[in-house]
Each structure stands twice: as structure tokens, then as C-alpha cells.
């Protein structure tokens, strides 16, 4: 457990507060939750930066970082369903893709590599779009912001699936076959 991975874990600390604070929130509580959410989201940049700078990129980090991001994004989205701000089926689309890629990432038979596949550029872009959409939805914005916030949410849903498809799409042609227990998987 190195410093970058500890920072990744610390991202989870704000989640209980977010879930509590977004239950029937006042405007003031929304601002506080927005600040907590953005600080937690900021650690996503910090852990990656430190891992590269300190030369501490590990398989554990490549697995943990995207997983913790999924918790960070899904916790407020569930609260936002409860508040009637986002439809459950939209959040389900995000949840389904995130589970799919988390499972794919740790399965060498599927990735074609015994090394953990880290997040790619599209995955990072997807997470940024989710964070922006959630920030807009948490903020106590006037009614006129409802549509732009929802548009941001749906853009993030689309990017979530595009980035997922990009992980899965090219592997047949670009990844070498992996031999597992005498069985060669292509
Ligand atoms: O697309 P994923 O599942 O690799 O997640 C991307 C990470 O959240 C980027 O930090």
C-alpha cells in the first residue's frame, strides 16, 4: 500500500457524508456536498500524478483507481435518483458498463494479458464527464439549469458506453493469446 494507493482509498471517505447529505438536502447542504465531491474527485488526478512521479504505478493501483472512481460516481447518482433528478434506467446503464469493465479488467482470459489493464484516455474522459454532470446535478442551481444538467448526464452515459466498447473492441486483433491451464484463449 503506497502513497498513491492510500490517496485512492481516501477517496471513499467522503461517500458516507455524500449519501447522508444528499438525503433531502437544503441548498447549503448541496454546496457542502458539492465541495466534498469535488475534493474527492480531485484525488483522482492526484493519485495518478503521484504514482507516475514517484514511479509507483502498480497493478493494485491500476485496479483500485477505476474501481474507487466507480463508487465515487455511483453513490451520488443513487442519491440523485432518490431526489428524482436522474432516471434510474440512466444510472443503470452506467452501473452495467462499470460492472462489465471492472470484471473484464481483472480477467486475463478476457483481456488477453496477465497484467491489469489500466484506464485508457477514453476511460479518463468518461470519468471527467461523469464528475462534471454529477457536480451540476448536486449544485443548488436554478430551475433553468435542469435541462443542461440532464444533457450533461446523458452525454456522460453515452461516453461511458463508448469508452467501455473501446476497451472491449480491439482486443482480438491486438492482444496476444493467453495460455491458461493448457487451454489457449485467443
Ligand atoms: O473506464 P474505466 O473503468 O477504466 O475507469 C476510468 C477511471 O475512472 C479513470 O480514472
Coordinates of C-alpha atoms and ligand atoms in Angstrom, one line a residue:
X1 CA 0.0 0.0 0.0
X2 CA 2.0 3.0 -1.3
X3 CA 1.1 6.7 -1.0
X4 CA -0.8 6.9 -4.3
X5 CA -2.9 3.9 -3.4
X6 CA -3.6 5.3 0.0
X7 CA -4.9 8.5 -1.6
X8 CA -7.1 6.4 -3.9
X9 CA -8.6 4.8 -0.8
X10 CA -9.1 8.2 0.9
X11 CA -11.5 9.0 -2.0
X12 CA -14.0 6.7 -0.3
X13 CA -14.1 8.7 2.9
X14 CA -16.5 11.4 1.6
X15 CA -19.0 8.9 0.4
X16 CA -21.0 8.3 3.6
X17 CA -21.2 12.1 4.0
X18 CA -22.4 12.5 0.5
X19 CA -25.1 9.8 0.9
X20 CA -26.2 11.3 4.2
X21 CA -26.1 14.9 2.9
X22 CA -27.9 14.3 -0.3
X23 CA -30.9 12.8 1.5
X24 CA -33.5 15.6 1.3
X25 CA -30.8 18.3 1.2
X26 CA -31.0 22.1 1.8
X27 CA -29.2 24.4 -0.6
X28 CA -26.5 24.9 1.9
X29 CA -26.0 21.1 2.3
X30 CA -25.9 20.8 -1.5
X31 CA -23.0 23.3 -1.6
X32 CA -21.2 21.3 1.1
X33 CA -21.8 18.0 -0.7
X34 CA -20.5 19.6 -4.0
X35 CA -17.3 20.7 -2.2
X36 CA -16.8 17.2 -0.7
X37 CA -17.5 15.6 -4.0
X38 CA -15.0 17.8 -5.9
X39 CA -12.3 17.3 -3.3
X40 CA -12.7 13.6 -3.6
X41 CA -12.7 13.8 -7.4
X42 CA -9.6 15.9 -7.2
X43 CA -7.7 13.0 -5.6
X44 CA -8.3 11.0 -8.8
X45 CA -5.9 13.4 -10.6
X46 CA -3.5 13.5 -7.6
X47 CA -3.1 9.7 -7.1
X48 CA -2.3 9.2 -10.8
X49 CA 0.1 12.2 -10.8
X50 CA 2.0 10.9 -7.7
X51 CA 2.1 7.3 -9.0
X52 CA 3.8 8.4 -12.2
X53 CA 6.1 11.0 -10.5
X54 CA 7.2 8.6 -7.7
X55 CA 7.4 5.7 -10.1
X56 CA 4.9 3.8 -8.0
X57 CA 2.5 2.6 -10.7
X58 CA 1.3 -0.8 -9.5
X59 CA -1.2 -3.4 -10.7
X60 CA -3.1 -2.8 -7.4
X61 CA -3.3 0.9 -8.3
X62 CA -4.5 0.2 -11.8
X63 CA -7.3 -1.9 -10.4
X64 CA -8.2 0.2 -7.4
X65 CA -8.2 3.6 -9.0
X66 CA -11.0 2.9 -11.6
X67 CA -12.9 0.8 -9.0
X68 CA -12.9 3.6 -6.4
X69 CA -14.0 6.1 -9.1
X70 CA -17.0 3.9 -9.8
X71 CA -18.0 4.1 -6.1
X72 CA -17.4 7.8 -6.2
X73 CA -19.7 8.3 -9.2
X74 CA -22.4 5.7 -8.3
X75 CA -23.0 6.8 -4.7
X76 CA -24.2 10.4 -5.6
X77 CA -26.0 9.1 -8.7
X78 CA -28.1 6.8 -6.5
X79 CA -28.9 9.7 -4.2
X80 CA -29.9 11.7 -7.2
X81 CA -32.3 9.0 -8.3
X82 CA -33.9 9.3 -4.8
X83 CA -34.2 13.1 -5.3
X84 CA -35.9 12.5 -8.7
X85 CA -33.1 14.3 -10.6
X86 CA -32.0 11.5 -12.8
X87 CA -33.8 8.4 -14.1
X88 CA -32.9 5.0 -12.6
X89 CA -32.5 3.5 -16.0
X90 CA -29.9 6.0 -17.0
X91 CA -27.9 5.2 -13.8
X92 CA -28.5 1.5 -14.5
X93 CA -26.8 2.0 -17.9
X94 CA -23.7 3.5 -16.2
X95 CA -23.7 0.8 -13.5
X96 CA -23.9 -2.0 -16.1
X97 CA -21.0 -0.7 -18.0
X98 CA -18.9 -0.1 -14.9
X99 CA -19.5 -3.7 -13.6
X100 CA -18.7 -5.1 -17.0
X101 CA -15.4 -3.3 -17.3
X102 CA -14.4 -3.9 -13.7
X103 CA -14.9 -7.7 -14.3
X104 CA -13.2 -7.6 -17.7
X105 CA -10.2 -5.7 -16.2
X106 CA -9.2 -8.5 -13.8
X107 CA -9.9 -11.4 -16.1
X108 CA -6.8 -12.4 -18.1
X109 CA -8.8 -14.7 -20.2
X110 CA -10.8 -11.7 -21.4
X111 CA -8.1 -9.0 -21.6
X112 CA -5.5 -11.3 -23.2
X113 CA -2.9 -10.2 -20.6
X114 CA -1.8 -11.3 -17.2
X115 CA -1.1 -7.6 -16.4
X116 CA -4.0 -5.4 -15.2
X117 CA -5.2 -3.1 -18.0
X118 CA -5.2 0.4 -16.6
X119 CA -7.6 3.2 -17.5
X120 CA -7.2 4.5 -21.1
X121 CA -7.8 8.0 -22.3
X122 CA -11.5 7.4 -23.1
X123 CA -12.0 5.9 -19.7
X124 CA -10.5 9.1 -18.1
X125 CA -12.6 11.3 -20.4
X126 CA -15.7 9.3 -19.3
X127 CA -14.9 9.8 -15.6
X128 CA -14.4 13.5 -16.1
X129 CA -17.8 13.8 -17.9
X130 CA -19.5 11.8 -15.1
X131 CA -17.9 14.1 -12.5
X132 CA -19.0 17.3 -14.3
X133 CA -22.5 16.0 -14.7
X134 CA -22.8 15.0 -11.1
X135 CA -21.3 18.3 -9.9
X136 CA -24.0 20.2 -12.0
X137 CA -26.7 17.9 -10.6
X138 CA -25.6 18.3 -6.9
X139 CA -25.2 22.1 -7.1
X140 CA -28.3 24.1 -6.0
X141 CA -28.8 25.6 -9.4
X142 CA -31.9 27.5 -10.6
X143 CA -34.6 25.6 -12.5
X144 CA -33.3 26.8 -15.8
X145 CA -30.2 24.6 -15.2
X146 CA -32.3 21.4 -15.0
X147 CA -32.1 20.7 -18.8
X148 CA -28.3 21.5 -19.2
X149 CA -27.6 19.3 -16.1
X150 CA -29.6 16.4 -17.6
X151 CA -27.9 16.9 -21.0
X152 CA -24.5 16.6 -19.2
X153 CA -25.8 13.4 -17.5
X154 CA -26.8 11.8 -20.8
X155 CA -23.6 12.8 -22.5
X156 CA -21.7 11.0 -19.7
X157 CA -23.9 7.9 -20.2
X158 CA -23.0 7.9 -23.9
X159 CA -19.3 8.4 -23.2
X160 CA -19.5 5.7 -20.5
X161 CA -20.6 3.2 -23.1
X162 CA -18.3 4.4 -25.9
X163 CA -15.3 4.1 -23.5
X164 CA -16.5 0.6 -22.5
X165 CA -16.8 -0.5 -26.1
X166 CA -13.3 0.8 -26.8
X167 CA -11.8 -1.4 -24.1
X168 CA -13.5 -4.4 -25.4
X169 CA -13.4 -3.8 -29.2
X170 CA -9.8 -4.1 -30.4
X171 CA -8.5 -6.9 -28.1
X172 CA -9.0 -9.8 -30.6
X173 CA -6.6 -8.3 -33.2
X174 CA -4.1 -6.5 -30.9
X175 CA -3.7 -8.7 -27.8
X176 CA -1.7 -12.0 -27.9
X177 CA -3.4 -15.2 -26.8
X178 CA -3.0 -16.2 -23.2
X179 CA -2.3 -19.8 -22.2
X180 CA -4.2 -20.8 -19.1
X181 CA -4.1 -24.3 -17.7
X182 CA -3.3 -25.8 -21.0
X183 CA -6.1 -24.0 -22.7
X184 CA -5.2 -21.3 -25.2
X185 CA -7.7 -18.4 -25.2
X186 CA -7.5 -16.0 -28.2
Ligands
LIG1 O1 -13.1 3.5 -17.8 P1 -12.5 2.8 -16.5 O2 -13.5 1.9 -16.0 O3 -11.2 2.3 -16.8 O4 -12.4 4.0 -15.4 C1 -11.5 5.1 -15.7 C2 -11.0 5.7 -14.5 O5 -12.1 6.0 -13.6 C3 -10.2 6.9 -14.8 O6 -9.6 7.4 -13.6

